[in-house]
XYZ file of C-alpha atoms in Angstrom:
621
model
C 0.000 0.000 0.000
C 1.473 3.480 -0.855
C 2.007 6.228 0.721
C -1.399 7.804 -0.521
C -3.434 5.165 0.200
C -2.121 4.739 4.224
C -3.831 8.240 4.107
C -6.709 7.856 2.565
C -7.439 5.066 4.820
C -6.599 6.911 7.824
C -8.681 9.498 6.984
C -11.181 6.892 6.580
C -11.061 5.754 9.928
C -10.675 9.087 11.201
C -14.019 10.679 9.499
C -15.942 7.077 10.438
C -15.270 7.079 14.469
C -16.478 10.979 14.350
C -19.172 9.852 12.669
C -19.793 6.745 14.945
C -19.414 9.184 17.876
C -21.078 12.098 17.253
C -24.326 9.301 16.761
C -23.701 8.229 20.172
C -21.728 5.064 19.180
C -17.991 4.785 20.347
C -16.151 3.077 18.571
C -12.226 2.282 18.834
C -9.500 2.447 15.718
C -8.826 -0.792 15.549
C -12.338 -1.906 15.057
C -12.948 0.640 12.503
C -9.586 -0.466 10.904
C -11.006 -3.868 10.546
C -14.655 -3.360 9.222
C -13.100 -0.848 6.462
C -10.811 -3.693 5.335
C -13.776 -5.846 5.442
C -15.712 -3.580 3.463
C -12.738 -3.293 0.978
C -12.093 -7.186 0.978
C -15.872 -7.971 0.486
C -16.479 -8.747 -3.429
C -20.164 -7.643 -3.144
C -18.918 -4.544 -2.773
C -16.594 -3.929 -6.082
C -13.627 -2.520 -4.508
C -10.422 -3.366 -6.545
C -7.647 -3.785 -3.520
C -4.835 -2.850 -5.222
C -6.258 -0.041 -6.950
C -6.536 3.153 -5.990
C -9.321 4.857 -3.598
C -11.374 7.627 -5.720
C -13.463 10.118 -4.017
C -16.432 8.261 -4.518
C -15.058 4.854 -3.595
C -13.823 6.654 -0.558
C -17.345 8.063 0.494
C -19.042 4.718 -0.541
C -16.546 2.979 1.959
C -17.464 5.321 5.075
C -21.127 4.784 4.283
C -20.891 1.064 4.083
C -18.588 0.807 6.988
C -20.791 3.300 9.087
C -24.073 1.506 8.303
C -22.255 -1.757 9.640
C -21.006 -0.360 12.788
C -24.448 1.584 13.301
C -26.621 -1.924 13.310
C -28.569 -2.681 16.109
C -28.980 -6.072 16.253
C -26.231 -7.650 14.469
C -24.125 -11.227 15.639
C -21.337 -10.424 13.023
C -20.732 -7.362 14.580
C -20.746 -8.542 17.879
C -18.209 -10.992 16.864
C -15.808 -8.594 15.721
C -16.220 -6.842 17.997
C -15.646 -9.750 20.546
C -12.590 -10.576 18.625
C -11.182 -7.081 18.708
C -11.791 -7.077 22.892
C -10.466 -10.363 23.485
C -7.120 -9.716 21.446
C -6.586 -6.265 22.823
C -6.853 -7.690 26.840
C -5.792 -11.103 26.549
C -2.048 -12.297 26.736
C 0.175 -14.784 27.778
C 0.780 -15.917 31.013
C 3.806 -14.615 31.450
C 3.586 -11.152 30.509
C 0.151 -11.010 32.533
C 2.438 -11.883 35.588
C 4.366 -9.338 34.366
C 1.696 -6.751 33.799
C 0.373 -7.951 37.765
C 3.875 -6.668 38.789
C 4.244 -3.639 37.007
C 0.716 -2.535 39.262
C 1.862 -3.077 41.919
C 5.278 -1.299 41.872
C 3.213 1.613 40.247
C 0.198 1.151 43.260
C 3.142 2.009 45.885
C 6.018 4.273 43.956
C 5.276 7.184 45.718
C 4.836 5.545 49.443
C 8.123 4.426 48.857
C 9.093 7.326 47.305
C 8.067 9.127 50.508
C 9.812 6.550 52.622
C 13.363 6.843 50.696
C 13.609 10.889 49.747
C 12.382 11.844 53.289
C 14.743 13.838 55.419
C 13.364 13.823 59.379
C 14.675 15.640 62.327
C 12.741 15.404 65.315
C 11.759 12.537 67.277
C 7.685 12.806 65.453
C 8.814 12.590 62.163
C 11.261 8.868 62.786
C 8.020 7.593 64.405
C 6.415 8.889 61.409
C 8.470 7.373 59.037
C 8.529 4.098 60.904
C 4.588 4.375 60.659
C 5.061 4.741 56.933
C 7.878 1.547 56.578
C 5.165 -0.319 58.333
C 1.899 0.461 56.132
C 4.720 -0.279 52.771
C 5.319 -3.572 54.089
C 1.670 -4.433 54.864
C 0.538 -2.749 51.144
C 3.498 -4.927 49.666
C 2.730 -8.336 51.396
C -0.727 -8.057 51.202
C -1.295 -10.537 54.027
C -3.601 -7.778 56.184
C -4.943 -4.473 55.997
C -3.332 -1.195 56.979
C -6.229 0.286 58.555
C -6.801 -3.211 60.663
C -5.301 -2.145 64.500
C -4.618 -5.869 65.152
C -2.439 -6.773 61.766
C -0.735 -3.092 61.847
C 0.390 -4.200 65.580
C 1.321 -7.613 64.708
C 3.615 -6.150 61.577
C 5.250 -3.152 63.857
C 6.353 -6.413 66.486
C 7.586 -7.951 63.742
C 9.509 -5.418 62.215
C 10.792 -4.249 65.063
C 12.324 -7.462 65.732
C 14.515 -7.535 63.073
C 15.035 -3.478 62.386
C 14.117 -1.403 65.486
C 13.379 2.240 65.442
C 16.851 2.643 66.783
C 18.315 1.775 63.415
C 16.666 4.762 61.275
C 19.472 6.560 61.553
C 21.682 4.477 59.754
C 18.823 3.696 57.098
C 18.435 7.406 56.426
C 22.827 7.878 55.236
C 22.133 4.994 52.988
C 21.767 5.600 49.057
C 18.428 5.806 47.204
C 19.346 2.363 45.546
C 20.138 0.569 49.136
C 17.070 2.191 50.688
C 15.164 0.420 48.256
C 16.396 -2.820 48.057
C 16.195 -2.584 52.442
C 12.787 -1.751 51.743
C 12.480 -5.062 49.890
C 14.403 -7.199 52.229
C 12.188 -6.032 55.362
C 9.200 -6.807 53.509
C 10.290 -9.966 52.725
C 11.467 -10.777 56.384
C 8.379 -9.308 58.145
C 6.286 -11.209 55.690
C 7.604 -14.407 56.534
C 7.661 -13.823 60.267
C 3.893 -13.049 59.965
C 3.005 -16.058 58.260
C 4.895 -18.144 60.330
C 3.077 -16.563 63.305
C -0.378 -16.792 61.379
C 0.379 -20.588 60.885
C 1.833 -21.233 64.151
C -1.587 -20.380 65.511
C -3.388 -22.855 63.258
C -2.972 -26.699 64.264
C -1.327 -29.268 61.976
C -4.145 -30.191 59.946
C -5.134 -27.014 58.997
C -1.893 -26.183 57.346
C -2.375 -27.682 54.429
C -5.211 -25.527 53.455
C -3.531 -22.373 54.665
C -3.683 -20.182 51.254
C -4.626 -16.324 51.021
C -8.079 -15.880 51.405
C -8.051 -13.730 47.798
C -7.110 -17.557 46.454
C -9.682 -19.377 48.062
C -12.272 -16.792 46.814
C -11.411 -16.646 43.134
C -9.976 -20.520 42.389
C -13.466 -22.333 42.521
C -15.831 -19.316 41.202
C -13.528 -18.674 38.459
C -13.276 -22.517 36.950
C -16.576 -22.948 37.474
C -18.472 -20.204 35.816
C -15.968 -20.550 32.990
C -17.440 -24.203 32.429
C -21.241 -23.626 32.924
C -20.746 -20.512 30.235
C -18.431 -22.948 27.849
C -21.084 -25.571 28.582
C -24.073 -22.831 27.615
C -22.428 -21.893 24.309
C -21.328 -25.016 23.546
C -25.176 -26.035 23.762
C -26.058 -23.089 21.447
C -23.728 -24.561 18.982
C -24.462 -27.705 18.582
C -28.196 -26.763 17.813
C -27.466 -23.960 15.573
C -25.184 -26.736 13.669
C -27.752 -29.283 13.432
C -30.085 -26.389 12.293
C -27.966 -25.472 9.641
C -26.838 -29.242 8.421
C -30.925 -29.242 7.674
C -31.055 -26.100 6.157
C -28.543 -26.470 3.628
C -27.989 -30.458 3.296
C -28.905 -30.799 -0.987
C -29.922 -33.747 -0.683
C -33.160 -33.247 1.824
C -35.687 -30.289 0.537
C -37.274 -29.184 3.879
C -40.534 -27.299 3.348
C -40.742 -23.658 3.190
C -39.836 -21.455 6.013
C -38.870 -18.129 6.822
C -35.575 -18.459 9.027
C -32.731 -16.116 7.947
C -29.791 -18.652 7.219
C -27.288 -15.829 6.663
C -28.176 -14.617 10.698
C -28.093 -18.523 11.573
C -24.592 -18.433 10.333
C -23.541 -15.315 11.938
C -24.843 -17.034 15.199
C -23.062 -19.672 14.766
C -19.463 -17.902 14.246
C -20.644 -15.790 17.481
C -20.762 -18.547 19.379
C -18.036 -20.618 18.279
C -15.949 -17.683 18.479
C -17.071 -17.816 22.101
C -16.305 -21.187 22.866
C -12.676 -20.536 21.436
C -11.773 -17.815 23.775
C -13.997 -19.683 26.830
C -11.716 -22.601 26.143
C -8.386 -20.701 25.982
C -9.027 -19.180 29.434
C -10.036 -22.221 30.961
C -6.839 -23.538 30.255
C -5.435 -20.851 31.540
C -7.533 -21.122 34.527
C -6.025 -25.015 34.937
C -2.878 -23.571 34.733
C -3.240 -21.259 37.485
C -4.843 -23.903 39.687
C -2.076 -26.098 39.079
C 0.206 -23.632 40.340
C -1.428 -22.791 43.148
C -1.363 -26.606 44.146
C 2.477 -26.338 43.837
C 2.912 -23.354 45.455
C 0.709 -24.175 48.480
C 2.293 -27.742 48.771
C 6.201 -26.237 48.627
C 4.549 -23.536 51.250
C 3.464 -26.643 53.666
C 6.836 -28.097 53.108
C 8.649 -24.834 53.860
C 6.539 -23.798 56.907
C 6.868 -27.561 58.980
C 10.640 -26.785 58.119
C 10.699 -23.480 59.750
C 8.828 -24.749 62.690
C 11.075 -27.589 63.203
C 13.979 -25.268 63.135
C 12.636 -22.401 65.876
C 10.664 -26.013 67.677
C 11.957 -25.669 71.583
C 14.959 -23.186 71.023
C 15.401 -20.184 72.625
C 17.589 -18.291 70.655
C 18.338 -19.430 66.535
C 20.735 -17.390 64.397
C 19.395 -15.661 61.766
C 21.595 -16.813 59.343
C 19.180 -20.486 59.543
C 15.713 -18.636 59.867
C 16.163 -15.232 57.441
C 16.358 -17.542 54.795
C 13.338 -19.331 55.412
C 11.164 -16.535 55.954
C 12.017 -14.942 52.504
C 11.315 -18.159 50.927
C 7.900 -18.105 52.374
C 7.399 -14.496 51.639
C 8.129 -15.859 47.464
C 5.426 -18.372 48.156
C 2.931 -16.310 49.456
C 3.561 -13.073 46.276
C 3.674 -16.312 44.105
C -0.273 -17.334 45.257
C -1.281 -13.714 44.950
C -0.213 -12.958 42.177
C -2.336 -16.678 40.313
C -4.985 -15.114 42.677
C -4.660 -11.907 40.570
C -4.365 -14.059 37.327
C -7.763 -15.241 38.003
C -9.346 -12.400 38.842
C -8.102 -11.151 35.617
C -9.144 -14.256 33.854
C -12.418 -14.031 35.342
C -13.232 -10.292 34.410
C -12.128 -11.391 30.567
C -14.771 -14.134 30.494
C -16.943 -11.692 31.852
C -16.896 -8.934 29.533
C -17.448 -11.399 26.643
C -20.938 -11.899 27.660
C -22.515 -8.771 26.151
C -20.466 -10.155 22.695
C -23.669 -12.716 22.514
C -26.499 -10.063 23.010
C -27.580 -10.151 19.569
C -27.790 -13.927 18.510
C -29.823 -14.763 21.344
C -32.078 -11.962 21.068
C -32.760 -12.838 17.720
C -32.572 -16.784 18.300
C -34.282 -17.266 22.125
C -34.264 -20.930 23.326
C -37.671 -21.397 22.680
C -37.571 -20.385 19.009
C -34.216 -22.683 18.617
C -36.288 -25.430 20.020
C -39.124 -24.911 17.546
C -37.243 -24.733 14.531
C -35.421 -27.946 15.272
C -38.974 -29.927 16.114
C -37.596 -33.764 16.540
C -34.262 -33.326 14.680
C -31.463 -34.590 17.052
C -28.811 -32.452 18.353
C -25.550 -33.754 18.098
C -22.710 -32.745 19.985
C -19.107 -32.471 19.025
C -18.116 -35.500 21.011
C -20.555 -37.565 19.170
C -19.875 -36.307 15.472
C -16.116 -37.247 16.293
C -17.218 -40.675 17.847
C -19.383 -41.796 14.764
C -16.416 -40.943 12.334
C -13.787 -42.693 14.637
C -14.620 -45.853 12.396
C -13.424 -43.749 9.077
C -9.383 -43.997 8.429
C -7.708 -42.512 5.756
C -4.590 -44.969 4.427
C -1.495 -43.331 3.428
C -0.021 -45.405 1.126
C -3.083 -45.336 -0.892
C -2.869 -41.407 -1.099
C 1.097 -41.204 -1.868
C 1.335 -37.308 -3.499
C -0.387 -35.861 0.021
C 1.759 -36.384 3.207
C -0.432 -37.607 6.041
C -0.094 -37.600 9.613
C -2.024 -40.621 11.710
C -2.144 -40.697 15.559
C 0.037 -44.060 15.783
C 2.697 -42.530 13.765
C 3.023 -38.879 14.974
C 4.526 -37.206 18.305
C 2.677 -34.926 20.370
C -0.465 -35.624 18.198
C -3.300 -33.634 19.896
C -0.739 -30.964 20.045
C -0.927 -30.115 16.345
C -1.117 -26.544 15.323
C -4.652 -26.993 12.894
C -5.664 -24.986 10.516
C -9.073 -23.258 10.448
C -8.856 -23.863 14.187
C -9.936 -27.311 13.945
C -13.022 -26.992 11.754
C -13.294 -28.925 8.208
C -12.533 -26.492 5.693
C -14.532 -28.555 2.763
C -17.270 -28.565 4.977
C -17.282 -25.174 4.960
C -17.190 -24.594 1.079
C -19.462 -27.075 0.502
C -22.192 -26.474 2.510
C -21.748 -22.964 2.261
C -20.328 -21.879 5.226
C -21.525 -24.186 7.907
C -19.152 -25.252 10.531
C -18.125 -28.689 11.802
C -15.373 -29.916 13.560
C -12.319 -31.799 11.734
C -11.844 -35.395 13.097
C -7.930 -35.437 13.688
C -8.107 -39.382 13.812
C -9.737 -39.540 10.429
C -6.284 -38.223 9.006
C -4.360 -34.879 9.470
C -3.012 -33.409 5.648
C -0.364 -31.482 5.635
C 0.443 -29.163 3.156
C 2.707 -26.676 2.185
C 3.764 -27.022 5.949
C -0.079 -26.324 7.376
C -2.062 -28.718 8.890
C -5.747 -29.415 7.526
C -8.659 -31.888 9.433
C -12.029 -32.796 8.160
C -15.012 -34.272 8.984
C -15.195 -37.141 7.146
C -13.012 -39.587 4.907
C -14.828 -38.382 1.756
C -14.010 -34.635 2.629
C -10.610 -35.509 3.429
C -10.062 -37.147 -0.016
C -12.486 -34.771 -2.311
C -10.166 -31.350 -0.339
C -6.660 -33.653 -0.556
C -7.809 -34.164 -4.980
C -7.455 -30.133 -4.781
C -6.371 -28.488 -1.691
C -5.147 -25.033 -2.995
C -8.415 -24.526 -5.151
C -10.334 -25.127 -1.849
C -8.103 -23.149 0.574
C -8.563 -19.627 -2.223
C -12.447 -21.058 -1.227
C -12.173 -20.403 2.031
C -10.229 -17.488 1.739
C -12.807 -16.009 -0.946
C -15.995 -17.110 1.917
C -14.484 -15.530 4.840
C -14.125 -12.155 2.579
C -18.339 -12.333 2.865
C -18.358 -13.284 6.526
C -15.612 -10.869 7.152
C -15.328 -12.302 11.323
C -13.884 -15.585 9.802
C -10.863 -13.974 8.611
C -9.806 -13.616 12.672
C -11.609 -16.869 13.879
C -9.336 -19.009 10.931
C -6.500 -16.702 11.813
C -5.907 -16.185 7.656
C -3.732 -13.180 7.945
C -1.172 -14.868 6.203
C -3.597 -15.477 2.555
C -5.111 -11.602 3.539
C -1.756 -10.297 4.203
C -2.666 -6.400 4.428
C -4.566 -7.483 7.415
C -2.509 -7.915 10.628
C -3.904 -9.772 13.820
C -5.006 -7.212 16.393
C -2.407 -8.983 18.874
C 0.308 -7.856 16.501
C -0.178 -4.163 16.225
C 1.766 -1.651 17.982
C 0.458 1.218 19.372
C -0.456 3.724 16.959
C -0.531 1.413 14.224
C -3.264 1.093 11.817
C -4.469 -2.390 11.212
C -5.298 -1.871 7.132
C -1.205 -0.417 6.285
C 0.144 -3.368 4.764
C 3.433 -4.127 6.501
C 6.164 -3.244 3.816
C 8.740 -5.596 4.289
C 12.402 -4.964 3.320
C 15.745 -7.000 3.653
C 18.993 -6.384 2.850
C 20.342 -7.916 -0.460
C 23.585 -7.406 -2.396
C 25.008 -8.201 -5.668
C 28.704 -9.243 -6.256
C 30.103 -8.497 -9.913
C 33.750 -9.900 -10.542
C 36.276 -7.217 -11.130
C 37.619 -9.726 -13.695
C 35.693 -11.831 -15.451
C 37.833 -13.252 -17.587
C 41.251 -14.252 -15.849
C 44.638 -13.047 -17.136
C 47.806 -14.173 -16.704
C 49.713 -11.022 -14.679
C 53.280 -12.359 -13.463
C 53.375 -10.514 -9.908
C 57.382 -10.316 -10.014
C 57.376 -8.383 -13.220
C 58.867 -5.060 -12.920
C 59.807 -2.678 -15.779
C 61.617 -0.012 -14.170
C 65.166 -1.063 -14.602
C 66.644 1.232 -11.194
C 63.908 -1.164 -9.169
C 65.868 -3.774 -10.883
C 68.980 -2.663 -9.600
C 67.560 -1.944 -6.291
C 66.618 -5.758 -5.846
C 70.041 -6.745 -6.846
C 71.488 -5.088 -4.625
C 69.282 -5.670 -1.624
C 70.115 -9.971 -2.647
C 73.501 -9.194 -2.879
C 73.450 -7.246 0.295
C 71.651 -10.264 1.803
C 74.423 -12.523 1.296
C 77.234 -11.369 3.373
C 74.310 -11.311 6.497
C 73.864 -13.995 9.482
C 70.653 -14.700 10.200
C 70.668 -14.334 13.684
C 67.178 -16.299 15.993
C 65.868 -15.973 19.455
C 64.975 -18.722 21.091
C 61.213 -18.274 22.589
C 58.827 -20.362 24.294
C 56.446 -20.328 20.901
C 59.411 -21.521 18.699
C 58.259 -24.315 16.923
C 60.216 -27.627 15.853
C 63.419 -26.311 18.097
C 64.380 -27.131 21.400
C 63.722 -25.399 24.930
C 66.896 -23.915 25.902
C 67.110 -22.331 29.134
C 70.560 -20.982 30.922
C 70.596 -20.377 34.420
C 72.310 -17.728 36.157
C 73.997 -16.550 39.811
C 73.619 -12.919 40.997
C 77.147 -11.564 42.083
C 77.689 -11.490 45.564
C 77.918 -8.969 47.599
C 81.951 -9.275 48.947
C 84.463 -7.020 51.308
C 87.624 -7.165 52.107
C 89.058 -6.907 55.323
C 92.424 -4.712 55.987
C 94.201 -2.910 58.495
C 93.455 0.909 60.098
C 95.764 3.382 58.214
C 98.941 4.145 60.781
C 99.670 7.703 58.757
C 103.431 6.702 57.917
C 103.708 9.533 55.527
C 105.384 12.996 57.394
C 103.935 16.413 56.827
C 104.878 18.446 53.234
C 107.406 21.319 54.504
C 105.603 24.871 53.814
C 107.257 27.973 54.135
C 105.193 31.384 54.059
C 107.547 34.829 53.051
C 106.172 37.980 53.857
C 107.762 41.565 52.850
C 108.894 40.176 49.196
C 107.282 42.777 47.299
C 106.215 46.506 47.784
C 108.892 47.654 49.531
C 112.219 48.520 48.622
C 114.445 48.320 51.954
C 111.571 46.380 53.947
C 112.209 43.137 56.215
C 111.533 39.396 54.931
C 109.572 37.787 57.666
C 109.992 33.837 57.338
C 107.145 31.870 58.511
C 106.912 28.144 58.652
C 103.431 26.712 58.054
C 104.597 22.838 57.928
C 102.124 21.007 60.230
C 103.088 19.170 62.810
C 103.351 14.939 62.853
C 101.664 15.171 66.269
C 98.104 16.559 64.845
């Protein structure tokens, strides 16, 4: 998509959620994103993709997309929309742990904040601050309430156990960093010894169930209101399947009636869709309760420990017990933080309710169960069980590659296509939904992974697969929710999956994808014979001839070194000289004195006196 077009559709978007909103509608990007690319993808419509948006193609799109988003009653739109919700708040496990964390830290930056950049002086404001390092811990731990008189008591004893007000003083020189990380070390320590106080109080038998009461709370409600809604739209489905096998089944002409089939298959995606995301946080919800069994069988194990240690002693060294409380204090954030999982979890499956507004408005029980009259509904248990019997053979079907339970790893584990559903099903009997049988045969090709629902799908989709997979492709363009439900992004690939946008992003700019690529030309194509040594200045010449003949009176003189190679290791050892004296005799001054004679009156004076004076030193001195 150029340049050009990114705008236009922006603008698009833009001019369609001011529309939306200014009729009382709100409506986010993304979804608006979507339905435009639906509009532009649907071949009802007579867009040309790749062409380029006129004026009137561009105000045709905002009134098709705005009289889509405006419909009252409408179980495609709810789907999208429940597709659009779901991808935007659901993620892995992981980074929802991580998300969990980042709260927290943000719920009590400034209290620590507070704690770490405060500067006291009088007596009020350490008891003050001590106040404060209590209510962090309790906030942090979230094993009591603040505001309780009996916990806040129990926490102060604790802490001041192990870091009495005395010590604020040398907490307040310490750096920002090392506040911190003190702050984190007392909660963990204070944690522990509350916990271990909390359980000390219970008897034996009751330890085993001792888990946060946030845990005990959200495990059972969660898991089980997950099940009875999977269980409710699972019902839905099965009857709006069986409705729809004897609506459009050729070979049975059911008398005349009135029921919209193109709403019975928009009911049927809604709930499906349903049932997809139900199922991927009940697993989730497993997870977390499998966790939670670890975690609160390790914090058993960990708590008779610490009892057994402090058991009849008066006096243990911290060195044994600080350990042990922190470990308990990991135990305990570890079970909050699957008890915050599942609250999450819970909300998710929650807020997918009002996703399923429409199709049972439309379809109420009591209608469903007058349209079907006698006609049996079968669930998906039971389709899979009457088609166990069908196998396909692989040598008999030697172009496709085949995968069979006996002969494949990890076999339930196989990333399906069309999320499990039978894809010539869906062509076939245009656009109805059942569920692939992976024991009838898996096909792979072109590296993805195709079930159906019966041996004589398998084979008629395996005689053609690529003219049945642009099918597919060209039905979910007309039921424009399938396109996120069979995850096709890949065949529709201006379309990204709302889990892979970035923020800001628009979900119709087609990603333009670049790589770096080079192209190496020979300097010499052809090779030639160049002689290296050749030289044609005749002083160069000279130059070398003298340099050889030079060489010749040399010795080539070597060192010997430990990396020599293919020579021997010669080493020579050496003695300091020594520090020697020699011994002699005092001096016995045999030498006499050097006569010296002094004249005076020599010069000056004509008739004047010599004076004669005798400077010779004595022998005696």
């Amino acid at each position: 998509m150029s340049r050009a077009q990114a705008e236009n559709v922006m603008n698009i978007i833009r001019e369609v959620v001011q529309e939306c909103t200014m009729q009382g509608q709100s409506v986010s990007d993304t979804l608006v994103a979507f339905m435009v690319k639906a509009v532009v993808l649907d071949p009802r419509n007579g867009f040309n993709v790749d062409g380029t948006l006129t004026k009137q193609d561009v105000k045709k799109i905002e009134e098709l997309c705005l009289d889509k988003l405006m419909e009252k009653c409408s179980p495609s739109l709810d789907t999208i929309k429940m597709q659009v919700y779901f991808d935007m708040n659901y993620t892995s496990r992981r980074e929802f742990l991580e998300q969990i964390q980042r709260v927290m830290e943000s719920r009590l930056t400034s209290m620590s904040r507070e704690i770490t950049d405060s500067r006291v002086k009088t007596r009020e404001e350490l008891d003050t601050l001590y106040r404060k390092i209590v209510t962090y811990i309790l906030l942090r731990s979230a094993i009591g309430a603040p505001t309780d008189t009996k916990t806040l008591r129990e926490a102060t004893a604790a802490l001041q156990s192990i870091f009495p007000q005395t010590e604020l003083g040398t907490f307040m020189v310490l750096l920002k960093k090392d506040k911190e990380q003190q702050l984190v070390e007392l909660t963990m320590l204070v944690t522990g010894i509350l916990l271990f106080n909390k359980a000390s109080k219970k008897g034996e038998e009751e330890l085993d169930d001792f888990l946060p009461t946030v845990v005990n709370e959200a495990l059972p409600v969660t898991s089980k209101s997950i099940e009875h809604e999977l269980h409710v739209t699972q019902s839905l489905a099965w009857k709006y399947t069986v409705l729809l096998e004897k609506l459009t089944d050729p070979d049975i002409h059911p008398k005349q009636c009135d029921v919209p089939i193109v709403l019975l298959k928009q009911a049927l995606y809604n709930v499906r869709q349903h049932e997809v995301f139900l199922k991927m946080l009940l697993t989730d919800a497993g997870s977390c309760s499998k966790h939670i069994d670890i975690l609160q069988t390790e914090l058993s194990s960990q708590m008779k420990q610490l009892k057994d240690t402090v058991q009849s002693k008066t006096a243990v060294p911290t060195a044994r017990v600080f350990p042990l409380f922190k470990v308990l204090s990991k135990l305990w954030s570890g079970l909050q933080d699957e008890a915050e999982l599942l609250n999450i979890i819970s909300n998710i499956a929650l807020n997918l309710q009002p996703f399923l507004a429409s199709q049972a408005k439309i379809f109420s029980e009591a209608y469903l169960d007058s349209l079907l009259e006698a006609s049996e509904v079968k669930t998906d248990e039971q389709r899979l069980t009457d088609s166990s019997d069908e196998r396909i053979d692989p040598d008999q079907m030697k172009p496709q590659e085949w995968l069979l339970p006996e002969t494949t790893t990890s076999f339930d584990e196989l990333p399906l296509q069309y999320n499990g559903f039978c894809g010539y099903t869906l062509v076939n009997r245009d656009g109805l939904l059942l569920p692939g049988n992976p024991h009838i045969g898996v096909l792979k090709h072109k590296e993805k992974l195709y079930v159906f629902s019966s041996k004589e799908a398998a084979l008629k989709f395996a005689s053609s697969p690529d003219d049945f997979i642009e099918e597919v492709a060209e039905k979910a363009k007309c039921f424009s929710e399938l396109i996120q439900f069979f995850k096709l992004h890949q065949q529709f690939s201006c379309v990204s999956p709302y889990s892979e946008l970035q923020p800001g992003e628009s979900l119709l700019v087609k990603p333009i994808t670049k790589c770096e690529s080079g192209t190496q030309t020979d300097i010499h194509p052809v090779e030639t014979n160049i002689v290296k040594s050749y030289e044609w200045n005749e002083w160069e010449l000279r130059r070398k001839a003298l340099k050889l003949a030079d060489l010749r009176t040399k010795v080539t003189h070597s060192m010997q070194t430990d990396l020599s190679h293919m020579r021997r290791e010669n080493t020579t050892q050496t003695w300091l000289p020594k520090d020697a004296a020699c011994q002699s005799k005092r001096d016995g001054e045999s030498n006499v004195p050097k006569p010296q004679i002094y004249l005076a009156g020599l010069r000056g004076q004509r008739n004047a006196q010599v004076v004669k004076t005798n400077l010779t030193r004595s022998v005696d001195e």
